[in-house]
Amino acid sequence: MDDQAILAALQRHWAASDANDFEAEHDIYRGDAVLDYPQSGERIRGRRTIQESRFVQPNKKRFTVRRIVGGGDLWVSEFVLTYDGVPSYVVSIMEFREGLVAHETQYFGERFDPAPSRAHLVEVVR
């Protein structure tokens, strides 16, 4: 699978995630895929188990992709995941094997206020 095909698959994945299309969202994963959430210490094994873990999640969620970068078998997506109106800033690292995601790690960060000490040095973007 070439880089353009993987990029298109990632775009479909995030669009399906935003639309709560749980079937299409998980087409990108191998049957034996592994998903890691380092901050909670959770590891989820298998495409169907990953899918079920997201299906049972009770919050209303929205995905806004900021950028997708990568090449070959390693791709990074940066996005805002909003649960019930509260944004989390997320980086997803996906490792592909034979055109499908074999391993994904997602890192979550909460929003914080700008530091007054550097206010004169920065521009604030939202």
Tab-separated table of N, CA and C in Angstrom:
chain	number	residue	atom	x	y	z
A	1	MET	N	0.845	-1.169	0.000
A	1	MET	CA	0.000	0.000	0.000
A	1	MET	C	0.898	1.242	0.000
A	2	ASP	N	0.670	2.175	-0.921
A	2	ASP	CA	1.511	3.368	-0.985
A	2	ASP	C	1.018	4.434	-0.001
A	3	ASP	N	1.820	5.485	0.167
A	3	ASP	CA	1.519	6.518	1.152
A	3	ASP	C	0.186	7.214	0.883
A	4	GLN	N	-0.147	7.453	-0.380
A	4	GLN	CA	-1.416	8.116	-0.691
A	4	GLN	C	-2.606	7.246	-0.280
A	5	ALA	N	-2.486	5.951	-0.470
A	5	ALA	CA	-3.568	5.037	-0.077
A	5	ALA	C	-3.712	4.990	1.443
A	6	ILE	N	-2.597	4.996	2.156
A	6	ILE	CA	-2.664	4.996	3.619
A	6	ILE	C	-3.245	6.308	4.123
A	7	LEU	N	-2.821	7.432	3.550
A	7	LEU	CA	-3.372	8.720	3.939
A	7	LEU	C	-4.889	8.751	3.719
A	8	ALA	N	-5.343	8.244	2.593
A	8	ALA	CA	-6.781	8.194	2.314
A	8	ALA	C	-7.498	7.299	3.329
A	9	ALA	N	-6.887	6.166	3.697
A	9	ALA	CA	-7.484	5.273	4.692
A	9	ALA	C	-7.576	5.965	6.053
A	10	LEU	N	-6.559	6.726	6.415
A	10	LEU	CA	-6.585	7.470	7.677
A	10	LEU	C	-7.670	8.547	7.658
A	11	GLN	N	-7.799	9.230	6.554
A	11	GLN	CA	-8.846	10.247	6.447
A	11	GLN	C	-10.234	9.618	6.577
A	12	ARG	N	-10.438	8.460	5.955
A	12	ARG	CA	-11.717	7.744	6.098
A	12	ARG	C	-11.937	7.310	7.547
A	13	HIS	N	-10.869	6.825	8.183
A	13	HIS	CA	-10.946	6.371	9.574
A	13	HIS	C	-11.405	7.496	10.494
A	14	TRP	N	-10.759	8.665	10.402
A	14	TRP	CA	-11.107	9.770	11.303
A	14	TRP	C	-12.484	10.331	10.972
A	15	ALA	N	-12.858	10.357	9.708
A	15	ALA	CA	-14.208	10.812	9.338
A	15	ALA	C	-15.258	9.852	9.901
A	16	ALA	N	-15.003	8.550	9.815
A	16	ALA	CA	-15.927	7.555	10.373
A	16	ALA	C	-15.970	7.662	11.898
A	17	SER	N	-14.827	7.941	12.517
A	17	SER	CA	-14.786	8.123	13.969
A	17	SER	C	-15.681	9.286	14.369
A	18	ASP	N	-15.566	10.391	13.640
A	18	ASP	CA	-16.370	11.576	13.934
A	18	ASP	C	-17.857	11.313	13.725
A	19	ALA	N	-18.188	10.469	12.757
A	19	ALA	CA	-19.591	10.160	12.440
A	19	ALA	C	-20.156	9.029	13.295
A	20	ASN	N	-19.355	8.490	14.219
A	20	ASN	CA	-19.768	7.336	15.032
A	20	ASN	C	-20.169	6.142	14.172
A	21	ASP	N	-19.481	5.969	13.053
A	21	ASP	CA	-19.684	4.815	12.185
A	21	ASP	C	-18.691	3.741	12.637
A	22	PHE	N	-19.106	2.936	13.616
A	22	PHE	CA	-18.190	2.007	14.275
A	22	PHE	C	-17.662	0.916	13.353
A	23	GLU	N	-18.398	0.537	12.326
A	23	GLU	CA	-17.890	-0.456	11.369
A	23	GLU	C	-16.778	0.152	10.517
A	24	ALA	N	-17.084	1.268	9.852
A	24	ALA	CA	-16.099	1.898	8.966
A	24	ALA	C	-14.881	2.378	9.744
A	25	GLU	N	-15.093	2.847	10.969
A	25	GLU	CA	-13.996	3.349	11.798
A	25	GLU	C	-12.934	2.278	12.024
A	26	HIS	N	-13.341	1.035	12.090
A	26	HIS	CA	-12.412	-0.034	12.448
A	26	HIS	C	-11.928	-0.869	11.269
A	27	ASP	N	-12.307	-0.483	10.057
A	27	ASP	CA	-11.809	-1.152	8.850
A	27	ASP	C	-10.295	-1.040	8.702
A	28	ILE	N	-9.713	-0.059	9.348
A	28	ILE	CA	-8.283	0.233	9.191
A	28	ILE	C	-7.403	-0.730	9.997
A	29	TYR	N	-7.994	-1.471	10.933
A	29	TYR	CA	-7.205	-2.315	11.840
A	29	TYR	C	-7.101	-3.760	11.366
A	30	ARG	N	-5.946	-4.360	11.619
A	30	ARG	CA	-5.775	-5.800	11.437
A	30	ARG	C	-6.616	-6.516	12.498
A	31	GLY	N	-6.941	-7.753	12.263
A	31	GLY	CA	-7.686	-8.537	13.245
A	31	GLY	C	-6.959	-8.672	14.565
A	32	ASP	N	-5.614	-8.688	14.507
A	32	ASP	CA	-4.803	-8.850	15.719
A	32	ASP	C	-4.171	-7.539	16.191
A	33	ALA	N	-4.756	-6.418	15.803
A	33	ALA	CA	-4.214	-5.108	16.173
A	33	ALA	C	-4.166	-4.932	17.686
A	34	VAL	N	-3.248	-4.068	18.115
A	34	VAL	CA	-3.098	-3.725	19.528
A	34	VAL	C	-3.237	-2.216	19.655
A	35	LEU	N	-4.007	-1.767	20.660
A	35	LEU	CA	-4.180	-0.355	20.955
A	35	LEU	C	-3.707	-0.092	22.372
A	36	ASP	N	-2.790	0.858	22.530
A	36	ASP	CA	-2.271	1.222	23.843
A	36	ASP	C	-2.685	2.639	24.219
A	37	TYR	N	-3.097	2.799	25.482
A	37	TYR	CA	-3.348	4.094	26.103
A	37	TYR	C	-2.355	4.214	27.265
A	38	PRO	N	-1.151	4.770	27.034
A	38	PRO	CA	-0.119	4.797	28.073
A	38	PRO	C	-0.540	5.507	29.365
A	39	GLN	N	-1.346	6.562	29.257
A	39	GLN	CA	-1.692	7.323	30.455
A	39	GLN	C	-2.571	6.537	31.417
A	40	SER	N	-3.397	5.634	30.904
A	40	SER	CA	-4.244	4.819	31.781
A	40	SER	C	-3.661	3.427	31.999
A	41	GLY	N	-2.611	3.090	31.242
A	41	GLY	CA	-1.999	1.772	31.367
A	41	GLY	C	-2.803	0.665	30.715
A	42	GLU	N	-3.722	1.023	29.809
A	42	GLU	CA	-4.569	0.017	29.169
A	42	GLU	C	-3.984	-0.445	27.835
A	43	ARG	N	-4.151	-1.720	27.567
A	43	ARG	CA	-3.822	-2.309	26.267
A	43	ARG	C	-5.039	-3.112	25.835
A	44	ILE	N	-5.466	-2.884	24.594
A	44	ILE	CA	-6.627	-3.586	24.060
A	44	ILE	C	-6.143	-4.380	22.851
A	45	ARG	N	-6.450	-5.675	22.837
A	45	ARG	CA	-5.988	-6.565	21.772
A	45	ARG	C	-7.150	-7.006	20.889
A	46	GLY	N	-6.943	-6.884	19.584
A	46	GLY	CA	-7.898	-7.379	18.605
A	46	GLY	C	-8.846	-6.300	18.095
A	47	ARG	N	-9.058	-6.331	16.784
A	47	ARG	CA	-9.909	-5.337	16.120
A	47	ARG	C	-11.294	-5.262	16.755
A	48	ARG	N	-11.931	-6.387	16.961
A	48	ARG	CA	-13.296	-6.397	17.502
A	48	ARG	C	-13.338	-5.891	18.944
A	49	THR	N	-12.322	-6.180	19.724
A	49	THR	CA	-12.272	-5.698	21.105
A	49	THR	C	-12.047	-4.184	21.127
A	50	ILE	N	-11.193	-3.686	20.243
A	50	ILE	CA	-10.994	-2.240	20.117
A	50	ILE	C	-12.319	-1.580	19.746
A	51	GLN	N	-13.004	-2.171	18.779
A	51	GLN	CA	-14.289	-1.640	18.335
A	51	GLN	C	-15.293	-1.625	19.488
A	52	GLU	N	-15.398	-2.713	20.216
A	52	GLU	CA	-16.353	-2.783	21.319
A	52	GLU	C	-16.014	-1.765	22.408
A	53	SER	N	-14.716	-1.575	22.680
A	53	SER	CA	-14.319	-0.619	23.727
A	53	SER	C	-14.779	0.796	23.374
A	54	ARG	N	-14.809	1.103	22.106
A	54	ARG	CA	-15.262	2.430	21.675
A	54	ARG	C	-16.781	2.504	21.612
A	55	PHE	N	-17.413	1.409	21.259
A	55	PHE	CA	-18.876	1.377	21.179
A	55	PHE	C	-19.520	1.573	22.556
A	56	VAL	N	-18.935	0.977	23.593
A	56	VAL	CA	-19.521	1.058	24.928
A	56	VAL	C	-19.176	2.366	25.644
A	57	GLN	N	-18.306	3.180	25.075
A	57	GLN	CA	-17.936	4.457	25.663
A	57	GLN	C	-19.156	5.382	25.608
A	58	PRO	N	-19.672	5.854	26.756
A	58	PRO	CA	-20.972	6.529	26.778
A	58	PRO	C	-20.986	7.988	26.327
A	59	ASN	N	-19.843	8.638	26.259
A	59	ASN	CA	-19.816	10.060	25.952
A	59	ASN	C	-20.099	10.349	24.489
A	60	LYS	N	-20.707	11.498	24.239
A	60	LYS	CA	-20.851	11.991	22.871
A	60	LYS	C	-19.482	12.540	22.462
A	61	LYS	N	-18.982	12.103	21.323
A	61	LYS	CA	-17.631	12.522	20.935
A	61	LYS	C	-17.603	13.082	19.530
A	62	ARG	N	-16.638	13.974	19.312
A	62	ARG	CA	-16.382	14.573	18.003
A	62	ARG	C	-14.876	14.589	17.782
A	63	PHE	N	-14.469	14.412	16.525
A	63	PHE	CA	-13.055	14.402	16.156
A	63	PHE	C	-12.789	15.547	15.183
A	64	THR	N	-11.763	16.331	15.457
A	64	THR	CA	-11.318	17.375	14.538
A	64	THR	C	-9.835	17.134	14.268
A	65	VAL	N	-9.531	16.668	13.082
A	65	VAL	CA	-8.144	16.356	12.730
A	65	VAL	C	-7.402	17.649	12.434
A	66	ARG	N	-6.262	17.808	13.072
A	66	ARG	CA	-5.404	18.968	12.815
A	66	ARG	C	-4.392	18.661	11.719
A	67	ARG	N	-3.814	17.474	11.776
A	67	ARG	CA	-2.874	17.075	10.722
A	67	ARG	C	-2.580	15.589	10.811
A	68	ILE	N	-2.177	15.068	9.675
A	68	ILE	CA	-1.735	13.679	9.563
A	68	ILE	C	-0.399	13.712	8.840
A	69	VAL	N	0.613	13.119	9.444
A	69	VAL	CA	1.938	13.060	8.821
A	69	VAL	C	2.464	11.640	8.926
A	70	GLY	N	3.286	11.281	7.969
A	70	GLY	CA	3.891	9.964	8.034
A	70	GLY	C	4.358	9.494	6.688
A	71	GLY	N	4.782	8.261	6.672
A	71	GLY	CA	5.236	7.625	5.458
A	71	GLY	C	5.551	6.171	5.759
A	72	GLY	N	5.456	5.373	4.725
A	72	GLY	CA	5.731	3.955	4.911
A	72	GLY	C	4.776	3.350	5.914
A	73	ASP	N	5.327	2.699	6.919
A	73	ASP	CA	4.508	1.987	7.908
A	73	ASP	C	4.257	2.773	9.194
A	74	LEU	N	4.674	4.043	9.268
A	74	LEU	CA	4.517	4.818	10.498
A	74	LEU	C	3.817	6.145	10.204
A	75	TRP	N	2.667	6.359	10.876
A	75	TRP	CA	1.843	7.545	10.652
A	75	TRP	C	1.404	8.135	11.977
A	76	VAL	N	1.347	9.469	12.022
A	76	VAL	CA	0.940	10.193	13.219
A	76	VAL	C	-0.224	11.107	12.861
A	77	SER	N	-1.275	11.024	13.656
A	77	SER	CA	-2.426	11.916	13.506
A	77	SER	C	-2.522	12.764	14.766
A	78	GLU	N	-2.705	14.054	14.567
A	78	GLU	CA	-2.923	14.982	15.675
A	78	GLU	C	-4.355	15.479	15.546
A	79	PHE	N	-5.126	15.360	16.617
A	79	PHE	CA	-6.523	15.781	16.531
A	79	PHE	C	-7.054	16.234	17.879
A	80	VAL	N	-8.195	16.901	17.824
A	80	VAL	CA	-8.912	17.281	19.035
A	80	VAL	C	-10.087	16.324	19.156
A	81	LEU	N	-10.158	15.644	20.270
A	81	LEU	CA	-11.253	14.726	20.565
A	81	LEU	C	-12.093	15.396	21.641
A	82	THR	N	-13.309	15.732	21.282
A	82	THR	CA	-14.194	16.423	22.214
A	82	THR	C	-15.216	15.430	22.756
A	83	TYR	N	-15.160	15.218	24.073
A	83	TYR	CA	-16.120	14.359	24.772
A	83	TYR	C	-17.119	15.257	25.492
A	84	ASP	N	-18.385	15.146	25.134
A	84	ASP	CA	-19.432	15.941	25.783
A	84	ASP	C	-19.050	17.419	25.870
A	85	GLY	N	-18.466	17.938	24.798
A	85	GLY	CA	-18.123	19.350	24.728
A	85	GLY	C	-16.789	19.741	25.338
A	86	VAL	N	-16.062	18.810	25.937
A	86	VAL	CA	-14.778	19.102	26.578
A	86	VAL	C	-13.649	18.560	25.689
A	87	PRO	N	-12.760	19.457	25.199
A	87	PRO	CA	-11.715	18.997	24.285
A	87	PRO	C	-10.541	18.327	24.983
A	88	SER	N	-10.017	17.283	24.342
A	88	SER	CA	-8.732	16.680	24.685
A	88	SER	C	-7.884	16.739	23.428
A	89	TYR	N	-6.612	16.966	23.611
A	89	TYR	CA	-5.694	17.056	22.484
A	89	TYR	C	-4.970	15.726	22.409
A	90	VAL	N	-5.044	15.096	21.228
A	90	VAL	CA	-4.625	13.707	21.104
A	90	VAL	C	-3.607	13.553	19.975
A	91	VAL	N	-2.639	12.696	20.224
A	91	VAL	CA	-1.715	12.240	19.193
A	91	VAL	C	-1.876	10.734	19.091
A	92	SER	N	-2.129	10.274	17.880
A	92	SER	CA	-2.266	8.844	17.600
A	92	SER	C	-1.092	8.428	16.729
A	93	ILE	N	-0.355	7.442	17.174
A	93	ILE	CA	0.759	6.888	16.407
A	93	ILE	C	0.322	5.514	15.924
A	94	MET	N	0.266	5.349	14.608
A	94	MET	CA	-0.182	4.083	14.020
A	94	MET	C	0.955	3.434	13.241
A	95	GLU	N	1.153	2.166	13.516
A	95	GLU	CA	2.136	1.362	12.794
A	95	GLU	C	1.371	0.384	11.910
A	96	PHE	N	1.650	0.441	10.631
A	96	PHE	CA	0.950	-0.394	9.650
A	96	PHE	C	1.766	-1.634	9.323
A	97	ARG	N	1.060	-2.712	9.028
A	97	ARG	CA	1.662	-3.931	8.499
A	97	ARG	C	0.703	-4.472	7.450
A	98	GLU	N	1.206	-4.679	6.265
A	98	GLU	CA	0.404	-5.202	5.151
A	98	GLU	C	-0.835	-4.342	4.894
A	99	GLY	N	-0.662	-3.007	5.015
A	99	GLY	CA	-1.723	-2.072	4.663
A	99	GLY	C	-2.763	-1.813	5.735
A	100	LEU	N	-2.622	-2.432	6.917
A	100	LEU	CA	-3.574	-2.222	8.005
A	100	LEU	C	-2.826	-1.893	9.295
A	101	VAL	N	-3.512	-1.250	10.242
A	101	VAL	CA	-2.880	-0.871	11.506
A	101	VAL	C	-2.653	-2.120	12.353
A	102	ALA	N	-1.400	-2.330	12.713
A	102	ALA	CA	-1.028	-3.439	13.590
A	102	ALA	C	-0.924	-2.962	15.037
A	103	HIS	N	-0.514	-1.703	15.218
A	103	HIS	CA	-0.336	-1.163	16.564
A	103	HIS	C	-0.637	0.324	16.548
A	104	GLU	N	-1.429	0.764	17.529
A	104	GLU	CA	-1.723	2.188	17.694
A	104	GLU	C	-1.474	2.559	19.146
A	105	THR	N	-0.873	3.726	19.342
A	105	THR	CA	-0.722	4.297	20.676
A	105	THR	C	-1.349	5.677	20.639
A	106	GLN	N	-2.220	5.964	21.610
A	106	GLN	CA	-2.850	7.276	21.691
A	106	GLN	C	-2.438	7.968	22.982
A	107	TYR	N	-1.976	9.220	22.834
A	107	TYR	CA	-1.593	10.066	23.958
A	107	TYR	C	-2.583	11.220	24.062
A	108	PHE	N	-3.110	11.456	25.254
A	108	PHE	CA	-4.104	12.497	25.494
A	108	PHE	C	-3.507	13.604	26.348
A	109	GLY	N	-3.870	14.837	26.029
A	109	GLY	CA	-3.468	15.982	26.834
A	109	GLY	C	-4.638	16.937	26.999
A	110	GLU	N	-4.781	17.470	28.201
A	110	GLU	CA	-5.839	18.433	28.448
A	110	GLU	C	-5.337	19.842	28.151
A	111	ARG	N	-6.271	20.714	27.841
A	111	ARG	CA	-5.970	22.112	27.602
A	111	ARG	C	-5.504	22.761	28.907
A	112	PHE	N	-4.593	23.729	28.810
A	112	PHE	CA	-4.189	24.510	29.981
A	112	PHE	C	-4.030	25.959	29.564
A	113	ASP	N	-4.120	26.851	30.536
A	113	ASP	CA	-4.034	28.286	30.262
A	113	ASP	C	-2.600	28.683	29.958
A	114	PRO	N	-2.424	29.701	29.088
A	114	PRO	CA	-1.082	30.186	28.790
A	114	PRO	C	-0.408	30.732	30.055
A	115	ALA	N	0.893	30.583	30.110
A	115	ALA	CA	1.664	31.075	31.251
A	115	ALA	C	1.869	32.583	31.131
A	116	PRO	N	1.548	33.343	32.164
A	116	PRO	CA	1.736	34.795	32.118
A	116	PRO	C	3.188	35.195	31.857
A	117	SER	N	4.139	34.390	32.310
A	117	SER	CA	5.556	34.733	32.168
A	117	SER	C	6.020	34.787	30.719
A	118	ARG	N	5.308	34.139	29.816
A	118	ARG	CA	5.727	34.160	28.419
A	118	ARG	C	4.697	34.834	27.507
A	119	ALA	N	3.754	35.535	28.101
A	119	ALA	CA	2.683	36.166	27.327
A	119	ALA	C	3.229	37.086	26.239
A	120	HIS	N	4.319	37.768	26.515
A	120	HIS	CA	4.892	38.706	25.538
A	120	HIS	C	5.653	37.989	24.403
A	121	LEU	N	5.791	36.684	24.485
A	121	LEU	CA	6.578	35.929	23.513
A	121	LEU	C	5.737	35.084	22.572
A	122	VAL	N	4.454	34.945	22.865
A	122	VAL	CA	3.650	33.974	22.137
A	122	VAL	C	2.426	34.605	21.493
A	123	GLU	N	1.852	33.864	20.552
A	123	GLU	CA	0.528	34.185	20.068
A	123	GLU	C	-0.371	33.039	20.493
A	124	VAL	N	-1.582	33.339	20.886
A	124	VAL	CA	-2.509	32.325	21.364
A	124	VAL	C	-3.392	31.898	20.192
A	125	VAL	N	-3.424	30.603	19.918
A	125	VAL	CA	-4.245	30.035	18.862
A	125	VAL	C	-5.213	29.049	19.489
A	126	ARG	N	-6.373	28.941	18.945
A	126	ARG	CA	-7.362	27.989	19.466
A	126	ARG	C	-7.830	27.100	18.358
